[in-house]
Coordinates of C-alpha atoms (C1' of nucleotides) in Angstrom, one line a residue:
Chain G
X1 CA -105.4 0.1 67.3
X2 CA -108.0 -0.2 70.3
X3 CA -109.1 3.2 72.2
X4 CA -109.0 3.2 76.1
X5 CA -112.0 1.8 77.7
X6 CA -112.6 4.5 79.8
X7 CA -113.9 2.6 83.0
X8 CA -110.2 1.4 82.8
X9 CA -108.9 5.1 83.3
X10 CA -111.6 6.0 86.0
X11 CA -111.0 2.5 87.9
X12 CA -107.0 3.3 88.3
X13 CA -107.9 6.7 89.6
X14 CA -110.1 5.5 92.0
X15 CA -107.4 2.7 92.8
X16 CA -105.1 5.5 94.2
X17 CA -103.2 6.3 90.7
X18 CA -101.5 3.1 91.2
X19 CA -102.1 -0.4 89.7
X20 CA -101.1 -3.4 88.1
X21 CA -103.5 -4.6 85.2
X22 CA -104.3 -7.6 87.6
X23 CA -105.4 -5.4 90.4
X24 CA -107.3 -3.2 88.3
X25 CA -109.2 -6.3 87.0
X26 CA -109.9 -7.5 90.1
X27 CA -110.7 -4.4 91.2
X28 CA -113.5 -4.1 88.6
X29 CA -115.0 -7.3 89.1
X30 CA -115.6 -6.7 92.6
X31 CA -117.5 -3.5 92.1
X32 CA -119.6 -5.5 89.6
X33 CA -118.1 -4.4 86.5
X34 CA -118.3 -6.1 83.4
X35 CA -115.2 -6.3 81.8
X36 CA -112.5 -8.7 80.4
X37 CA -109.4 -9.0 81.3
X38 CA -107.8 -8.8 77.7
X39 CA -109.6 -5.1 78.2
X40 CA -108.2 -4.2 81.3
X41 CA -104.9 -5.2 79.5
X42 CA -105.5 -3.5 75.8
X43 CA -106.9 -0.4 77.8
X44 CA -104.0 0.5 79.8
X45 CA -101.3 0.0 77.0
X46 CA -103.2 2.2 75.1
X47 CA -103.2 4.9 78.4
X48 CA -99.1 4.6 78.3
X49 CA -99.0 5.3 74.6
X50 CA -101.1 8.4 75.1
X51 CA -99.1 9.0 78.0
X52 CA -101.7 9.3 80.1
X53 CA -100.4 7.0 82.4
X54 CA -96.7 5.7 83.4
X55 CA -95.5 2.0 82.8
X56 CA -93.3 0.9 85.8
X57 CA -91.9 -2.7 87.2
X58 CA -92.6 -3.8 90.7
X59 CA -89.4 -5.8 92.1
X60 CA -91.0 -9.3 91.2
X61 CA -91.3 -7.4 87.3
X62 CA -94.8 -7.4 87.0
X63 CA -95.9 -4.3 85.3
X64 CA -97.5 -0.8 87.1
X65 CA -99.9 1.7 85.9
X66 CA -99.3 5.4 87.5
X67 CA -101.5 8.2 86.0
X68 CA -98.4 10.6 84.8
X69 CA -100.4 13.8 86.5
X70 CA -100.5 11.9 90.3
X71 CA -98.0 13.8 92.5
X72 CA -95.0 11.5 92.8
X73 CA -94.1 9.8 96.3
X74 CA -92.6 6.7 97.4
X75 CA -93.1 3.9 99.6
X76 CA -92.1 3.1 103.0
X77 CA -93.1 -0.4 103.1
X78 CA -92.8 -3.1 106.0
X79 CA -91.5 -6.5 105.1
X80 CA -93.1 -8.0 107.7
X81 CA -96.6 -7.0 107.3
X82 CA -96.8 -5.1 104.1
X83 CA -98.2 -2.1 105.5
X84 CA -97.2 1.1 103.5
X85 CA -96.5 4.7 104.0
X86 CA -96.7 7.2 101.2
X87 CA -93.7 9.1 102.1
X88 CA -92.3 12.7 100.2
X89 CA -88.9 12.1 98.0
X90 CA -87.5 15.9 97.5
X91 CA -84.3 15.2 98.0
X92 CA -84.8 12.2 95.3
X93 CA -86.0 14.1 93.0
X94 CA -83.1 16.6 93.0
X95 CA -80.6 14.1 93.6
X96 CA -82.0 12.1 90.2
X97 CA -81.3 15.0 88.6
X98 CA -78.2 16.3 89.5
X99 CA -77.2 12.4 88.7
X100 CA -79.1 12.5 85.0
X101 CA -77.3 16.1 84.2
X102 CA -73.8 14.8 85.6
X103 CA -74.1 11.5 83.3
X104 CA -75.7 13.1 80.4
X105 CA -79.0 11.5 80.2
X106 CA -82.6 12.7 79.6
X107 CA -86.2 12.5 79.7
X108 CA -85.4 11.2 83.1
X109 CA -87.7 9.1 85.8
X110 CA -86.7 7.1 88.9
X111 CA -87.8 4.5 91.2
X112 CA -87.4 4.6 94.8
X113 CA -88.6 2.2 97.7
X114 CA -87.5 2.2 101.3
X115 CA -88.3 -1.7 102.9
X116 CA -88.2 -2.4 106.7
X117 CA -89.8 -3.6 110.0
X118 CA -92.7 -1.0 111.1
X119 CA -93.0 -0.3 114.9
X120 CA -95.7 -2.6 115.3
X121 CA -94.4 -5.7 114.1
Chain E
X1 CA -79.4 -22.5 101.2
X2 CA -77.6 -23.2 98.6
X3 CA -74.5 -21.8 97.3
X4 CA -73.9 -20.4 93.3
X5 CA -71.8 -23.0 90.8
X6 CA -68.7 -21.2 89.7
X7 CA -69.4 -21.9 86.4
X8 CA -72.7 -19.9 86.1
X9 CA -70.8 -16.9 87.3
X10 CA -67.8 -17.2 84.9
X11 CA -70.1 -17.5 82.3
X12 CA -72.0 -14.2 83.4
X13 CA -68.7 -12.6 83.3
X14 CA -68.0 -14.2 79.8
X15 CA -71.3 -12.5 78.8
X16 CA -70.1 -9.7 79.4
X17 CA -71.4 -9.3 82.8
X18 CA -74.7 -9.0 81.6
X19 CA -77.6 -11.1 81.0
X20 CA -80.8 -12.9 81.6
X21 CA -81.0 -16.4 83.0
X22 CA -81.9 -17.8 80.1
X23 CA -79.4 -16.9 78.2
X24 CA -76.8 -17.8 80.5
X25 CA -78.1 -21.2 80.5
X26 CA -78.8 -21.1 76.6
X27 CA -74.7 -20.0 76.8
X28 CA -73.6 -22.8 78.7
X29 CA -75.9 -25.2 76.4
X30 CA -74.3 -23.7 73.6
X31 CA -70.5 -24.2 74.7
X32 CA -71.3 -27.6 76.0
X33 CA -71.9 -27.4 79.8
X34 CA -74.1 -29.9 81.2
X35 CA -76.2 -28.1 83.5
X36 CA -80.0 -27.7 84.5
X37 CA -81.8 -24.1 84.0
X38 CA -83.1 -24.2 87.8
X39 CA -79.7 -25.0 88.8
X40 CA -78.6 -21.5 86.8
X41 CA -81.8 -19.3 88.5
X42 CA -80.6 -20.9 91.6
X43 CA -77.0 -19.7 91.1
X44 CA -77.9 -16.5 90.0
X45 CA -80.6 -15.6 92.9
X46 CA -77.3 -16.8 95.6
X47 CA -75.4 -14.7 93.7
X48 CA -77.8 -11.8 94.1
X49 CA -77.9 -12.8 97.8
X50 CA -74.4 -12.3 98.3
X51 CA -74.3 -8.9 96.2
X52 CA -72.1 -10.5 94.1
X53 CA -74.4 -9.1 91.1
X54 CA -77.2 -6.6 91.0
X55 CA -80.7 -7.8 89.7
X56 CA -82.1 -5.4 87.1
X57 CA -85.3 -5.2 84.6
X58 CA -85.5 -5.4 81.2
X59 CA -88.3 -3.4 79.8
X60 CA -90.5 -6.3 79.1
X61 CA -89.9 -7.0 82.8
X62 CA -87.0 -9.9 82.6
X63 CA -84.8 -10.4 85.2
X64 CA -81.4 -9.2 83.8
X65 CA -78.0 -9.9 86.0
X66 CA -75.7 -7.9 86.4
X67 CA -72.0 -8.0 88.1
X68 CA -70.8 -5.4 89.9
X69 CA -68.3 -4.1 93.1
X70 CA -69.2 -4.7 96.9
X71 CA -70.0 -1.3 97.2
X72 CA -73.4 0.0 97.7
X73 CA -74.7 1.8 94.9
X74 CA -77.0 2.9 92.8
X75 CA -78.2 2.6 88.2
X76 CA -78.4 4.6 86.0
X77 CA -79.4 2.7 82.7
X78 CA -80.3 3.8 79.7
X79 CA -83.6 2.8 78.7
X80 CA -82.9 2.9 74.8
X81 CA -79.7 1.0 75.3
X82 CA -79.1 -0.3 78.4
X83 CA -75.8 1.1 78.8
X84 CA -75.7 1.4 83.0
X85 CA -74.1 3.8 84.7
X86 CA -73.6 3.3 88.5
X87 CA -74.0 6.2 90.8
X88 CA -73.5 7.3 94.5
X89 CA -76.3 7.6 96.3
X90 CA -75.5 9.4 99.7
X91 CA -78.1 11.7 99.4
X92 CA -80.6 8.6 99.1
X93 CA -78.7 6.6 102.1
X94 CA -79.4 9.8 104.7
X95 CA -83.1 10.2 103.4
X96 CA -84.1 6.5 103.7
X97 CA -82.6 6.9 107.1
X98 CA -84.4 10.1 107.7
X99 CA -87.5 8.8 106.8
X100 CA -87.6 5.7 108.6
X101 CA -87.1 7.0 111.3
X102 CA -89.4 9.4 111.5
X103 CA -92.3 6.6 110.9
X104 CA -90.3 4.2 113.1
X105 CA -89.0 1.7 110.9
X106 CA -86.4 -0.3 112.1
X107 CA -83.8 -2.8 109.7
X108 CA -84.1 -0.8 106.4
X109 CA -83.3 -1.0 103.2
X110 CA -83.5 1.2 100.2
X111 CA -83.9 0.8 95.8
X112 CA -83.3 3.3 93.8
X113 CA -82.5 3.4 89.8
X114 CA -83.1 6.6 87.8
X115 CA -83.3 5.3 83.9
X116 CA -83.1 7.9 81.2
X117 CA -81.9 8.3 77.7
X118 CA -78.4 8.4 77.8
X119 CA -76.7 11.2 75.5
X120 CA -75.5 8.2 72.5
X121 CA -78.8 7.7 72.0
Chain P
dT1 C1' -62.3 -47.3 102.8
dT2 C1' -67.1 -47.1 104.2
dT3 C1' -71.0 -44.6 105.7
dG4 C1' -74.5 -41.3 106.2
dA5 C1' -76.3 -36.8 106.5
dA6 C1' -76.6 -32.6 104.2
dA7 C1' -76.2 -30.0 100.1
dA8 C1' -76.6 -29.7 95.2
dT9 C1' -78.6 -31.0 91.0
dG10 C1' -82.0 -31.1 87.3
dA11 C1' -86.1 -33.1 85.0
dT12 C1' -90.7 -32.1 85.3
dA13 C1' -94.7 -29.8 86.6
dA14 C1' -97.0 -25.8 88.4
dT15 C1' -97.6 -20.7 88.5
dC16 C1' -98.6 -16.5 86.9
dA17 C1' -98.5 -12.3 84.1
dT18 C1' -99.1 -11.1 79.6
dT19 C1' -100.2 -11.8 74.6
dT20 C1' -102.6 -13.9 70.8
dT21 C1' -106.5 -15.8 68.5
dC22 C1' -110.8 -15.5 66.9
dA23 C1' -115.7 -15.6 67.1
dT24 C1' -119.2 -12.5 68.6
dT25 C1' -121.2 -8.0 69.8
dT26 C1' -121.7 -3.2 69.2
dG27 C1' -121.7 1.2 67.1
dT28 C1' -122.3 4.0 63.0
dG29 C1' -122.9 5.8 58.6
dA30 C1' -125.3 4.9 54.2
Chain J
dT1 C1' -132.4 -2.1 57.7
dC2 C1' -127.8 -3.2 55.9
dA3 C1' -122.9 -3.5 55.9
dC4 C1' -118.7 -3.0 57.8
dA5 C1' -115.2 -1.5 61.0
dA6 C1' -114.0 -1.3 65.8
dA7 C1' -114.3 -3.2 70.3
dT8 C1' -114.8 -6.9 73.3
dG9 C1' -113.7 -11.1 75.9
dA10 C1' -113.3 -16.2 76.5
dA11 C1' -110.0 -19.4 75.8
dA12 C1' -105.6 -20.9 74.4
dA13 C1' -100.8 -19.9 73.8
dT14 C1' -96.5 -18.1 75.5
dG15 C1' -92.6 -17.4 78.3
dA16 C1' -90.2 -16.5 82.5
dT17 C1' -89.8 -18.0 86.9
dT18 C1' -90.6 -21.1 90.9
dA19 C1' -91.8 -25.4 93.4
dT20 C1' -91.4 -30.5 93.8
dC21 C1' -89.0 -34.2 94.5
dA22 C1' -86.1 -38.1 93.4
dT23 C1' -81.4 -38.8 92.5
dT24 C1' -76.4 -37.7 92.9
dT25 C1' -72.5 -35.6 94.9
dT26 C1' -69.7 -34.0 98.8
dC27 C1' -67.2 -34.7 102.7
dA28 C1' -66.2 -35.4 107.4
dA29 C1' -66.3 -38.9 110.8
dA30 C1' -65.9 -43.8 112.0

DNA sequence: TTTGAAAATGATAATCATTTTCATTTGTGA
DNA sequence: TCACAAATGAAAATGATTATCATTTTCAAA
């Protein structure tokens, strides 16, 4: 049982809340710091068993690190050039759980991402 | 481009209508089918193309397959069990729209999946 | 029937995220 | 200082997926 390193923790936060292990890693070796990867990894495993932060799957499966108290948006991405919006998902939310109550299920989450061409591509 | 082999899909229906694509091709080892494991990713990614099945995650990130109708929908899977629900989403299809256009994004698309624990489990 | 281009196939190698191993370092209490 | 447990990280292993590329199959036209 490891303990999170907690340059992991601070370096997510400062990543916007949102990471994969490999871009946290990355992330840490360009501001200098000196850490292993095998950290980066054992750290924020040990964040999602705390429940400090979220484990979710980008479309290609690789794994992604939320901090649970980050105020939950979605993406507006472009497939052309990648840029992103952070866009507001009210009427997800309560559509979710409309659809969770209807079916029976709790301890709810959902994923939500709207792809397309931005106006300057 | 190439187009799926029949027998990849009748053996994801066989399955159940459900499964990764290595055990579809460990399936079709087992019951004697000569055929190559990029042929059965191949399949299965045309297959996905043509919305002839959906492409899910496992929680260890795997690429699970799944058939379903032509119909645009939306999951609700049970992350204990993976029992899948599938949902209308025509509060999602007007705010995808909605938001798009109001960062103008032209040719979009949407995901969506809420994932729970379903009320068996 | 023969031919040839295009599509399909599959063995093999490459990729890439993630996990495991294990030797070394570090922290801590006696 | 000593001993020992926990933490660390380099390197190797793992496992799914994708890329390569030579070969085979399909099929329509000659």
């Amino acid at each position: 049982m490891s303990r999170s390193n907690p340059r992991v923790l601070s370096t997510l936060e400062r990543a916007g809340g949102f990471a994969s292990a490999q871009e946290v890693y990355k992330l840490m070796q360009r501001e200098g710091e000196k850490i292993g990867l095998t950290t980066v990894y054992r750290s924020l495993q040990s964040l999602v068993d705390d429940k400090i932060v979220d484990l979710l799957r980008r479309e290609d499966g690789e794994a992604i690190y939320r901090l649970c108290g980050e105020k939950h948006h979605h993406h507006l991405v472009c497939k052309s050039c990648g840029d992103t919006v952070e866009i507001e998902g009210g009427a997800i939310e309560k559509w979710a759980k409309s659809m969770a109550d209807e079916h029976g299920f709790r301890d709810v989450g959902h994923t939500a991402e709207i792809f397309g061409i931005c106006s300057k591509c």
